[in-house]
């Protein structure tokens, strides 16, 4: 698998696979590690806002589909 896609099993851990150039975006580990976050703020969106200071623009799903077809980026 390492030759095909770059991921390999880490021997010292419990069945974890890793890839050196891959970004580590495991928000569940952030929540477990940073347990000081309030119970209502342990979802993916709340953790991303708290830890990454990322506040995405909220769009209506119907507008998203239309914009993806008309204005792809």
mmCIF file of N, CA and C in Angstrom:
data_model
loop_
_atom_site.group_PDB
_atom_site.id
_atom_site.type_symbol
_atom_site.label_atom_id
_atom_site.label_comp_id
_atom_site.label_asym_id
_atom_site.label_seq_id
_atom_site.Cartn_x
_atom_site.Cartn_y
_atom_site.Cartn_z
ATOM 1 N N UNK A 1 0.831 -1.188 0.000
ATOM 2 C CA UNK A 1 0.000 0.000 0.000
ATOM 3 C C UNK A 1 0.878 1.255 0.000
ATOM 4 N N UNK A 2 2.031 1.174 0.641
ATOM 5 C CA UNK A 2 2.901 2.349 0.673
ATOM 6 C C UNK A 2 3.374 2.729 -0.730
ATOM 7 N N UNK A 3 3.693 1.747 -1.550
ATOM 8 C CA UNK A 3 4.140 2.034 -2.914
ATOM 9 C C UNK A 3 3.005 2.556 -3.781
ATOM 10 N N UNK A 4 1.776 2.074 -3.541
ATOM 11 C CA UNK A 4 0.631 2.464 -4.363
ATOM 12 C C UNK A 4 0.120 3.861 -4.025
ATOM 13 N N UNK A 5 -0.180 4.109 -2.735
ATOM 14 C CA UNK A 5 -0.809 5.385 -2.356
ATOM 15 C C UNK A 5 -0.061 6.152 -1.275
ATOM 16 N N UNK A 6 1.031 5.588 -0.737
ATOM 17 C CA UNK A 6 1.844 6.319 0.226
ATOM 18 C C UNK A 6 1.510 6.088 1.684
ATOM 19 N N UNK A 7 0.483 5.307 1.984
ATOM 20 C CA UNK A 7 0.118 5.045 3.370
ATOM 21 C C UNK A 7 0.742 3.739 3.835
ATOM 22 N N UNK A 8 1.203 3.707 5.079
ATOM 23 C CA UNK A 8 1.757 2.482 5.643
ATOM 24 C C UNK A 8 1.340 2.363 7.102
ATOM 25 N N UNK A 9 1.346 1.129 7.597
ATOM 26 C CA UNK A 9 0.950 0.867 8.980
ATOM 27 C C UNK A 9 2.105 1.213 9.911
ATOM 28 N N UNK A 10 1.788 1.916 11.000
ATOM 29 C CA UNK A 10 2.799 2.295 11.983
ATOM 30 C C UNK A 10 2.949 1.139 12.958
ATOM 31 N N UNK A 11 4.167 0.635 13.119
ATOM 32 C CA UNK A 11 4.409 -0.542 13.943
ATOM 33 C C UNK A 11 4.192 -0.255 15.424
ATOM 34 N N UNK A 12 4.598 0.886 15.905
ATOM 35 C CA UNK A 12 4.566 1.170 17.334
ATOM 36 C C UNK A 12 3.184 1.538 17.860
ATOM 37 N N UNK A 13 2.203 1.711 16.966
ATOM 38 C CA UNK A 13 0.864 2.102 17.419
ATOM 39 C C UNK A 13 -0.127 0.981 17.170
ATOM 40 N N UNK A 14 -1.348 1.182 17.564
ATOM 41 C CA UNK A 14 -2.382 0.146 17.499
ATOM 42 C C UNK A 14 -3.144 0.155 16.170
ATOM 43 N N UNK A 15 -2.516 -0.342 15.114
ATOM 44 C CA UNK A 15 -3.187 -0.454 13.827
ATOM 45 C C UNK A 15 -3.413 0.856 13.107
ATOM 46 N N UNK A 16 -2.634 1.865 13.418
ATOM 47 C CA UNK A 16 -2.787 3.169 12.791
ATOM 48 C C UNK A 16 -2.009 3.212 11.481
ATOM 49 N N UNK A 17 -2.632 3.814 10.475
ATOM 50 C CA UNK A 17 -1.970 4.013 9.188
ATOM 51 C C UNK A 17 -1.622 5.491 9.041
ATOM 52 N N UNK A 18 -0.487 5.776 8.423
ATOM 53 C CA UNK A 18 -0.053 7.160 8.273
ATOM 54 C C UNK A 18 0.606 7.368 6.917
ATOM 55 N N UNK A 19 0.652 8.619 6.521
ATOM 56 C CA UNK A 19 1.320 9.018 5.287
ATOM 57 C C UNK A 19 2.058 10.318 5.589
ATOM 58 N N UNK A 20 3.332 10.348 5.307
ATOM 59 C CA UNK A 20 4.149 11.509 5.667
ATOM 60 C C UNK A 20 3.622 12.823 5.098
ATOM 61 N N UNK A 21 3.272 12.918 3.812
ATOM 62 C CA UNK A 21 2.803 14.211 3.305
ATOM 63 C C UNK A 21 1.338 14.524 3.600
ATOM 64 N N UNK A 22 0.603 13.580 4.153
ATOM 65 C CA UNK A 22 -0.824 13.820 4.404
ATOM 66 C C UNK A 22 -1.005 14.741 5.611
ATOM 67 N N UNK A 23 -2.007 15.597 5.517
ATOM 68 C CA UNK A 23 -2.324 16.483 6.643
ATOM 69 C C UNK A 23 -3.108 15.709 7.693
ATOM 70 N N UNK A 24 -2.809 15.939 8.950
ATOM 71 C CA UNK A 24 -3.497 15.245 10.033
ATOM 72 C C UNK A 24 -4.658 16.112 10.507
ATOM 73 N N UNK A 25 -5.866 15.727 10.125
ATOM 74 C CA UNK A 25 -7.052 16.515 10.457
ATOM 75 C C UNK A 25 -8.032 15.683 11.270
ATOM 76 N N UNK A 26 -7.585 15.073 12.333
ATOM 77 C CA UNK A 26 -8.438 14.214 13.136
ATOM 78 C C UNK A 26 -9.050 15.031 14.267
ATOM 79 N N UNK A 27 -10.197 15.636 13.996
ATOM 80 C CA UNK A 27 -10.832 16.515 14.978
ATOM 81 C C UNK A 27 -11.307 15.754 16.205
ATOM 82 N N UNK A 28 -11.623 14.469 16.053
ATOM 83 C CA UNK A 28 -12.045 13.689 17.211
ATOM 84 C C UNK A 28 -10.922 13.624 18.239
ATOM 85 N N UNK A 29 -9.691 13.489 17.785
ATOM 86 C CA UNK A 29 -8.550 13.488 18.714
ATOM 87 C C UNK A 29 -8.403 14.840 19.396
ATOM 88 N N UNK A 30 -8.687 15.924 18.664
ATOM 89 C CA UNK A 30 -8.639 17.249 19.285
ATOM 90 C C UNK A 30 -9.637 17.329 20.425
ATOM 91 N N UNK A 31 -10.847 16.833 20.187
ATOM 92 C CA UNK A 31 -11.889 16.916 21.213
ATOM 93 C C UNK A 31 -11.497 16.082 22.421
ATOM 94 N N UNK A 32 -10.969 14.885 22.189
ATOM 95 C CA UNK A 32 -10.547 14.035 23.304
ATOM 96 C C UNK A 32 -9.393 14.680 24.066
ATOM 97 N N UNK A 33 -8.441 15.256 23.326
ATOM 98 C CA UNK A 33 -7.279 15.870 23.965
ATOM 99 C C UNK A 33 -7.647 17.159 24.685
ATOM 100 N N UNK A 34 -8.456 17.981 24.029
ATOM 101 C CA UNK A 34 -8.826 19.279 24.576
ATOM 102 C C UNK A 34 -10.211 19.195 25.198
ATOM 103 N N UNK A 35 -10.331 18.404 26.242
ATOM 104 C CA UNK A 35 -11.639 18.138 26.834
ATOM 105 C C UNK A 35 -12.215 19.342 27.572
ATOM 106 N N UNK A 36 -11.492 20.459 27.593
ATOM 107 C CA UNK A 36 -12.034 21.657 28.226
ATOM 108 C C UNK A 36 -13.138 22.289 27.386
ATOM 109 N N UNK A 37 -13.303 21.869 26.126
ATOM 110 C CA UNK A 37 -14.379 22.406 25.296
ATOM 111 C C UNK A 37 -15.721 22.008 25.892
ATOM 112 N N UNK A 38 -16.694 22.913 25.909
ATOM 113 C CA UNK A 38 -18.008 22.583 26.466
ATOM 114 C C UNK A 38 -18.680 21.457 25.688
ATOM 115 N N UNK A 39 -19.611 20.765 26.337
ATOM 116 C CA UNK A 39 -20.285 19.620 25.727
ATOM 117 C C UNK A 39 -20.969 20.008 24.424
ATOM 118 N N UNK A 40 -21.602 21.162 24.362
ATOM 119 C CA UNK A 40 -22.276 21.591 23.144
ATOM 120 C C UNK A 40 -21.333 22.022 22.039
ATOM 121 N N UNK A 41 -20.046 22.157 22.351
ATOM 122 C CA UNK A 41 -19.066 22.622 21.364
ATOM 123 C C UNK A 41 -18.106 21.517 20.952
ATOM 124 N N UNK A 42 -18.558 20.280 20.984
ATOM 125 C CA UNK A 42 -17.672 19.181 20.623
ATOM 126 C C UNK A 42 -17.986 18.604 19.253
ATOM 127 N N UNK A 43 -18.790 19.295 18.451
ATOM 128 C CA UNK A 43 -19.052 18.869 17.079
ATOM 129 C C UNK A 43 -17.940 19.332 16.156
ATOM 130 N N UNK A 44 -17.935 18.812 14.930
ATOM 131 C CA UNK A 44 -16.872 19.138 13.983
ATOM 132 C C UNK A 44 -16.808 20.632 13.686
ATOM 133 N N UNK A 45 -17.959 21.260 13.469
ATOM 134 C CA UNK A 45 -17.975 22.684 13.128
ATOM 135 C C UNK A 45 -17.486 23.530 14.305
ATOM 136 N N UNK A 46 -17.942 23.218 15.512
ATOM 137 C CA UNK A 46 -17.541 23.995 16.684
ATOM 138 C C UNK A 46 -16.054 23.832 16.983
ATOM 139 N N UNK A 47 -15.536 22.616 16.837
ATOM 140 C CA UNK A 47 -14.111 22.386 17.092
ATOM 141 C C UNK A 47 -13.266 23.102 16.048
ATOM 142 N N UNK A 48 -13.698 23.067 14.779
ATOM 143 C CA UNK A 48 -12.953 23.769 13.730
ATOM 144 C C UNK A 48 -12.931 25.272 13.994
ATOM 145 N N UNK A 49 -14.051 25.807 14.472
ATOM 146 C CA UNK A 49 -14.084 27.239 14.798
ATOM 147 C C UNK A 49 -13.160 27.550 15.964
ATOM 148 N N UNK A 50 -13.187 26.702 17.004
ATOM 149 C CA UNK A 50 -12.392 26.971 18.199
ATOM 150 C C UNK A 50 -10.898 26.759 17.963
ATOM 151 N N UNK A 51 -10.528 25.663 17.306
ATOM 152 C CA UNK A 51 -9.119 25.323 17.163
ATOM 153 C C UNK A 51 -8.461 25.957 15.945
ATOM 154 N N UNK A 52 -9.179 26.044 14.825
ATOM 155 C CA UNK A 52 -8.590 26.574 13.596
ATOM 156 C C UNK A 52 -8.929 28.032 13.354
ATOM 157 N N UNK A 53 -9.818 28.561 14.183
ATOM 158 C CA UNK A 53 -10.328 29.927 13.994
ATOM 159 C C UNK A 53 -10.891 30.083 12.580
ATOM 160 N N UNK A 54 -11.630 29.054 12.147
ATOM 161 C CA UNK A 54 -12.216 29.008 10.807
ATOM 162 C C UNK A 54 -13.721 29.129 10.939
ATOM 163 N N UNK A 55 -14.290 30.140 10.338
ATOM 164 C CA UNK A 55 -15.733 30.369 10.397
ATOM 165 C C UNK A 55 -16.280 30.382 8.969
ATOM 166 N N UNK A 56 -16.745 29.227 8.469
ATOM 167 C CA UNK A 56 -17.193 29.163 7.072
ATOM 168 C C UNK A 56 -18.487 29.934 6.848
ATOM 169 N N UNK A 57 -18.679 30.365 5.623
ATOM 170 C CA UNK A 57 -19.904 31.060 5.237
ATOM 171 C C UNK A 57 -21.004 30.015 5.088
ATOM 172 N N UNK A 58 -22.129 30.231 5.764
ATOM 173 C CA UNK A 58 -23.249 29.298 5.684
ATOM 174 C C UNK A 58 -24.056 29.584 4.426
ATOM 175 N N UNK A 59 -24.297 28.558 3.615
ATOM 176 C CA UNK A 59 -25.084 28.683 2.395
ATOM 177 C C UNK A 59 -26.232 27.687 2.421
ATOM 178 N N UNK A 60 -27.317 28.047 1.764
ATOM 179 C CA UNK A 60 -28.440 27.141 1.596
ATOM 180 C C UNK A 60 -27.997 26.009 0.663
ATOM 181 N N UNK A 61 -28.314 24.741 0.977
ATOM 182 C CA UNK A 61 -27.886 23.636 0.119
ATOM 183 C C UNK A 61 -28.341 23.775 -1.335
ATOM 184 N N UNK A 62 -29.516 24.332 -1.562
ATOM 185 C CA UNK A 62 -29.980 24.531 -2.934
ATOM 186 C C UNK A 62 -29.109 25.549 -3.662
ATOM 187 N N UNK A 63 -28.709 26.611 -2.950
ATOM 188 C CA UNK A 63 -27.808 27.600 -3.552
ATOM 189 C C UNK A 63 -26.432 27.000 -3.829
ATOM 190 N N UNK A 64 -25.969 26.114 -2.927
ATOM 191 C CA UNK A 64 -24.671 25.475 -3.127
ATOM 192 C C UNK A 64 -24.644 24.674 -4.422
ATOM 193 N N UNK A 65 -25.699 23.885 -4.661
ATOM 194 C CA UNK A 65 -25.753 23.062 -5.881
ATOM 195 C C UNK A 65 -25.782 23.945 -7.129
ATOM 196 N N UNK A 66 -26.577 24.994 -7.093
ATOM 197 C CA UNK A 66 -26.665 25.893 -8.239
ATOM 198 C C UNK A 66 -25.326 26.585 -8.485
ATOM 199 N N UNK A 67 -24.704 27.090 -7.411
ATOM 200 C CA UNK A 67 -23.423 27.783 -7.560
ATOM 201 C C UNK A 67 -22.317 26.838 -8.040
ATOM 202 N N UNK A 68 -22.356 25.575 -7.590
ATOM 203 C CA UNK A 68 -21.342 24.609 -8.030
ATOM 204 C C UNK A 68 -21.449 24.349 -9.527
ATOM 205 N N UNK A 69 -22.676 24.346 -10.040
ATOM 206 C CA UNK A 69 -22.867 24.110 -11.472
ATOM 207 C C UNK A 69 -22.541 25.354 -12.299
ATOM 208 N N UNK A 70 -22.922 26.518 -11.795
ATOM 209 C CA UNK A 70 -22.761 27.751 -12.566
ATOM 210 C C UNK A 70 -21.412 28.432 -12.365
ATOM 211 N N UNK A 71 -20.846 28.346 -11.156
ATOM 212 C CA UNK A 71 -19.609 29.064 -10.833
ATOM 213 C C UNK A 71 -18.578 28.131 -10.185
ATOM 214 N N UNK A 72 -18.127 27.093 -10.877
ATOM 215 C CA UNK A 72 -17.140 26.196 -10.251
ATOM 216 C C UNK A 72 -15.818 26.918 -10.009
ATOM 217 N N UNK A 73 -15.158 26.564 -8.926
ATOM 218 C CA UNK A 73 -13.867 27.190 -8.594
ATOM 219 C C UNK A 73 -12.781 26.141 -8.568
#
